[in-house]
Short mmCIF file of C-alpha atoms in Angstrom, two decimals:
data_model
loop_
_atom_site.label_atom_id
_atom_site.label_comp_id
_atom_site.label_asym_id
_atom_site.label_seq_id
_atom_site.Cartn_x
_atom_site.Cartn_y
_atom_site.Cartn_z
CA MET A 1 0.00 0.00 0.00
CA GLU A 2 1.35 3.40 -1.00
CA LYS A 3 2.25 5.68 1.89
CA GLU A 4 0.47 9.02 1.96
CA LYS A 5 2.58 12.03 1.08
CA LEU A 6 2.61 15.05 3.36
CA ALA A 7 2.02 18.60 2.16
CA VAL A 8 2.25 21.55 4.56
CA PHE A 9 0.61 24.88 3.77
CA SER A 10 1.51 27.79 6.01
CA ILE A 11 0.39 31.42 6.01
CA ILE A 12 2.85 34.22 6.77
CA GLY A 13 1.67 37.69 7.76
CA ARG A 14 3.39 41.01 8.30
CA GLY A 15 4.28 40.80 11.96
CA ARG A 16 4.52 43.90 14.10
CA GLN A 17 7.04 46.43 15.32
CA ARG A 18 9.28 44.92 18.00
CA LYS A 19 11.03 46.53 20.93
CA ASP A 20 14.20 47.05 18.90
CA LYS A 21 12.14 48.99 16.28
CA THR A 22 12.46 46.23 13.67
CA ARG A 23 9.31 44.65 12.25
CA GLY A 24 8.45 40.95 12.29
CA TYR A 25 7.47 38.21 14.72
CA GLU A 26 8.86 37.62 18.20
CA GLN A 27 11.55 34.96 18.52
CA THR A 28 10.48 32.04 20.70
CA LYS A 29 10.71 28.29 21.16
CA TYR A 30 7.65 26.18 20.48
CA VAL A 31 6.62 23.19 22.57
CA PHE A 32 4.51 20.40 21.07
CA ASN A 33 2.64 17.95 23.31
CA PRO A 34 3.74 19.74 26.50
CA GLY A 35 1.72 17.47 28.77
CA SER A 36 3.45 14.29 27.63
CA LYS A 37 6.85 13.20 28.96
CA GLU A 38 7.36 10.81 26.05
CA ASN A 39 6.05 12.95 23.18
CA ALA A 40 6.89 16.51 24.26
CA TYR A 41 9.15 18.26 21.76
CA GLU A 42 10.75 21.70 22.01
CA THR A 43 11.90 23.32 18.78
CA LYS A 44 14.79 25.63 18.18
CA GLU A 45 14.11 29.34 18.55
CA THR A 46 12.44 30.98 15.57
CA ALA A 47 10.01 33.78 14.78
CA PHE A 48 7.79 31.89 12.35
CA PHE A 49 5.68 29.00 13.62
CA GLY A 50 5.65 27.27 10.22
CA ILE A 51 9.39 26.61 10.56
CA SER A 52 8.91 24.98 13.95
CA LEU A 53 6.04 22.92 12.59
CA TYR A 54 8.25 21.71 9.74
CA GLU A 55 10.96 20.81 12.27
CA TYR A 56 8.50 18.92 14.49
CA LEU A 57 7.05 16.92 11.61
CA SER A 58 10.48 16.12 10.17
CA LYS A 59 12.49 15.38 13.30
CA LYS A 60 10.02 14.24 15.94
CA LEU A 61 7.51 12.44 13.73
CA ASN A 62 10.08 11.46 11.09
CA ASN A 63 7.64 12.59 8.40
CA VAL A 64 9.45 15.06 6.14
CA PRO A 65 6.91 17.06 4.10
CA GLU A 66 7.10 16.49 0.37
CA LYS A 67 5.85 20.06 -0.07
CA PHE A 68 6.32 23.00 2.28
CA VAL A 69 4.20 25.78 0.79
CA ILE A 70 4.17 29.27 2.33
CA LEU A 71 1.68 31.90 1.22
CA GLY A 72 1.62 35.60 2.02
CA THR A 73 1.09 39.08 0.63
CA ASN A 74 3.62 41.43 -0.93
CA LYS A 75 4.11 42.99 2.53
CA SER A 76 4.45 39.77 4.53
CA ALA A 77 7.50 39.15 6.71
CA TRP A 78 9.22 36.81 4.23
CA SER A 79 12.62 37.68 5.68
CA GLU A 80 11.69 35.73 8.85
CA LEU A 81 12.37 32.56 6.86
CA VAL A 82 16.07 33.31 7.24
CA SER A 83 16.21 30.85 10.14
CA LEU A 84 15.84 28.04 7.59
CA ILE A 85 19.37 28.92 6.51
CA PRO A 86 22.13 27.42 8.70
CA GLU A 87 23.73 30.06 10.93
CA GLU A 88 27.15 29.56 9.35
CA LYS A 89 25.65 30.44 5.96
CA GLN A 90 23.65 33.46 7.10
CA GLY A 91 26.79 35.59 7.30
CA GLU A 92 27.72 35.14 3.65
CA LEU A 93 27.71 38.44 1.75
CA SER A 94 25.28 37.24 -0.92
CA THR A 95 22.82 36.08 1.75
CA ILE A 96 23.09 39.34 3.68
CA ALA A 97 22.54 41.39 0.51
CA LEU A 98 19.43 39.45 -0.49
CA TYR A 99 18.07 39.50 3.06
CA ASP A 100 18.51 43.28 3.30
CA LYS A 101 16.86 43.78 -0.08
CA LEU A 102 13.87 41.68 0.95
CA TYR A 103 13.56 43.23 4.42
CA ASN A 104 13.62 46.75 2.99
CA GLN A 105 10.91 45.90 0.46
CA GLU A 106 8.76 44.50 3.27
CA ASN A 107 9.09 47.52 5.52
CA ASP A 108 9.41 50.52 3.23
CA ASP A 109 5.93 52.07 2.97
CA SER A 110 6.64 53.15 -0.59
CA SER A 111 7.57 49.66 -1.84
CA PHE A 112 6.51 46.02 -1.72
CA VAL A 113 8.08 42.60 -2.12
CA SER A 114 8.45 41.88 -5.82
CA LYS A 115 7.93 38.43 -7.31
CA GLU A 116 11.50 38.58 -8.63
CA THR A 117 12.95 39.17 -5.16
CA LEU A 118 10.80 36.43 -3.66
CA GLN A 119 11.91 34.01 -6.38
CA GLU A 120 15.54 34.79 -5.52
CA TRP A 121 14.77 34.16 -1.84
CA GLU A 122 13.00 30.90 -2.63
CA GLY A 123 15.96 29.77 -4.72
CA LEU A 124 18.32 30.38 -1.80
CA LEU A 125 16.05 28.62 0.72
CA LYS A 126 15.68 25.60 -1.58
CA GLU A 127 19.38 24.91 -1.12
CA PHE A 128 18.53 23.95 2.47
CA VAL A 129 14.83 22.99 2.25
CA PRO A 130 14.26 21.61 -1.28
CA SER A 131 10.50 21.20 -0.76
CA ILE A 132 9.82 24.88 -0.03
CA ARG A 133 7.55 26.97 -2.27
CA LEU A 134 6.73 30.66 -1.77
CA TYR A 135 3.64 32.35 -3.21
CA ILE A 136 2.45 35.95 -3.14
CA ILE A 137 -1.33 36.00 -3.05
CA GLU A 138 -4.23 38.43 -2.77
CA PRO A 139 -6.13 37.82 0.49
CA LEU A 140 -9.55 37.14 -1.06
CA ASP A 141 -8.45 35.37 -4.24
CA PHE A 142 -10.02 31.97 -3.54
CA TYR A 143 -9.34 30.64 -7.04
CA THR A 144 -5.61 31.33 -6.72
CA TYR A 145 -5.55 29.27 -3.52
CA VAL A 146 -7.20 26.37 -5.35
CA ASP A 147 -4.75 26.74 -8.24
CA ILE A 148 -1.79 26.60 -5.84
CA ILE A 149 -3.06 23.43 -4.20
CA LEU A 150 -3.73 21.93 -7.64
CA LYS A 151 -0.20 22.80 -8.74
CA GLU A 152 1.47 21.36 -5.65
CA ILE A 153 -0.52 18.14 -5.28
CA ASP A 154 0.14 15.21 -7.59
CA ASP A 155 -3.10 13.74 -8.98
CA ASN A 156 -1.74 10.20 -8.77
CA SER A 157 -0.74 10.28 -5.09
CA THR A 158 -2.62 10.23 -1.81
CA TYR A 159 -1.89 13.11 0.57
CA ASN A 160 -2.23 14.20 4.13
CA LEU A 161 -2.54 17.98 4.31
CA VAL A 162 -1.41 20.21 7.15
CA PHE A 163 -2.66 23.80 7.24
CA ASP A 164 -0.94 26.23 9.61
CA CYS A 165 -3.00 29.40 10.00
CA THR A 166 -1.06 30.80 12.98
CA HIS A 167 0.32 33.91 11.29
CA GLY A 168 -2.50 34.37 8.80
CA TYR A 169 -3.28 37.94 7.78
CA ARG A 170 -6.88 38.87 8.60
CA TYR A 171 -9.24 36.65 6.59
CA ILE A 172 -6.63 34.68 4.60
CA PRO A 173 -6.89 31.61 6.90
CA ILE A 174 -10.67 31.53 6.52
CA VAL A 175 -10.62 31.77 2.73
CA PHE A 176 -7.74 29.32 2.36
CA SER A 177 -9.37 26.81 4.71
CA TYR A 178 -12.28 26.53 2.25
CA ALA A 179 -9.80 25.77 -0.53
CA VAL A 180 -8.15 23.09 1.63
CA MET A 181 -11.50 21.45 2.38
CA LEU A 182 -12.41 21.57 -1.31
CA ALA A 183 -9.15 19.75 -2.05
CA LYS A 184 -10.38 16.80 0.02
CA LYS A 185 -13.35 16.49 -2.33
CA LEU A 186 -11.42 16.90 -5.57
CA TRP A 187 -8.12 15.08 -4.89
CA LYS A 188 -6.99 12.01 -3.02
CA VAL A 189 -6.64 13.63 0.39
CA GLN A 190 -6.72 11.20 3.29
CA GLN A 191 -6.46 13.61 6.21
CA ILE A 192 -6.42 17.36 6.92
CA ARG A 193 -4.92 18.81 10.09
CA PHE A 194 -5.22 22.46 11.15
CA PHE A 195 -2.60 24.07 13.39
CA LEU A 196 -3.02 27.29 15.36
CA ARG A 197 -0.43 28.36 17.91
CA CYS A 198 -1.18 29.87 21.30
CA PHE A 199 1.49 32.33 22.46
CA ARG A 200 1.81 32.39 26.24
CA ASN A 201 4.82 33.15 28.43
CA GLU A 202 7.00 33.23 25.32
CA ARG A 203 6.25 29.57 24.61
CA ILE A 204 3.82 27.62 22.47
CA LEU A 205 1.96 25.56 25.00
CA GLN A 206 -0.54 23.82 22.79
CA TYR A 207 -1.86 23.60 19.27
CA ALA A 208 -5.10 22.44 17.69
#
């Protein structure tokens, strides 16, 4: 019997201004299954929950996602994905230059993240996470969400889908959740899991 493939879809928003005047999400460690001595798992520190979810699925559950799809707007905090790059590589001049370019586009009120810049960023991240895909979307464009799922899911395979709506911007999680549920009707989707983090005392204590 063919094993189901795993596809993770995660929403990234804009974040907020931090104490050091930069914009993004707060750095924290995430704890999965905190009430279980055997199954509890604490991730490395990161600002984007989707990265910790990917780590948990890959390392704790030994189920590496075949697709790791991240969706956001042209003002989302895409630069937060830098923690997917090993620390020893983050200091390379080419990485710093691309990171600065992306961060400035995110946070300059007169600009936005271009598809070209995001493609460059995706290309760099793929060196370390080959399954990653980055998409700029319009919040209410339901048909684009369906098209993305159609593009990323192989018709001939059975999938389990994971949808992380933790950092979703406004109504994006609601609209995209309809697209995910539609996928179960149209494609061979065995299971859908929804994740939403709860930030408390600088830790993720539980998810749903």
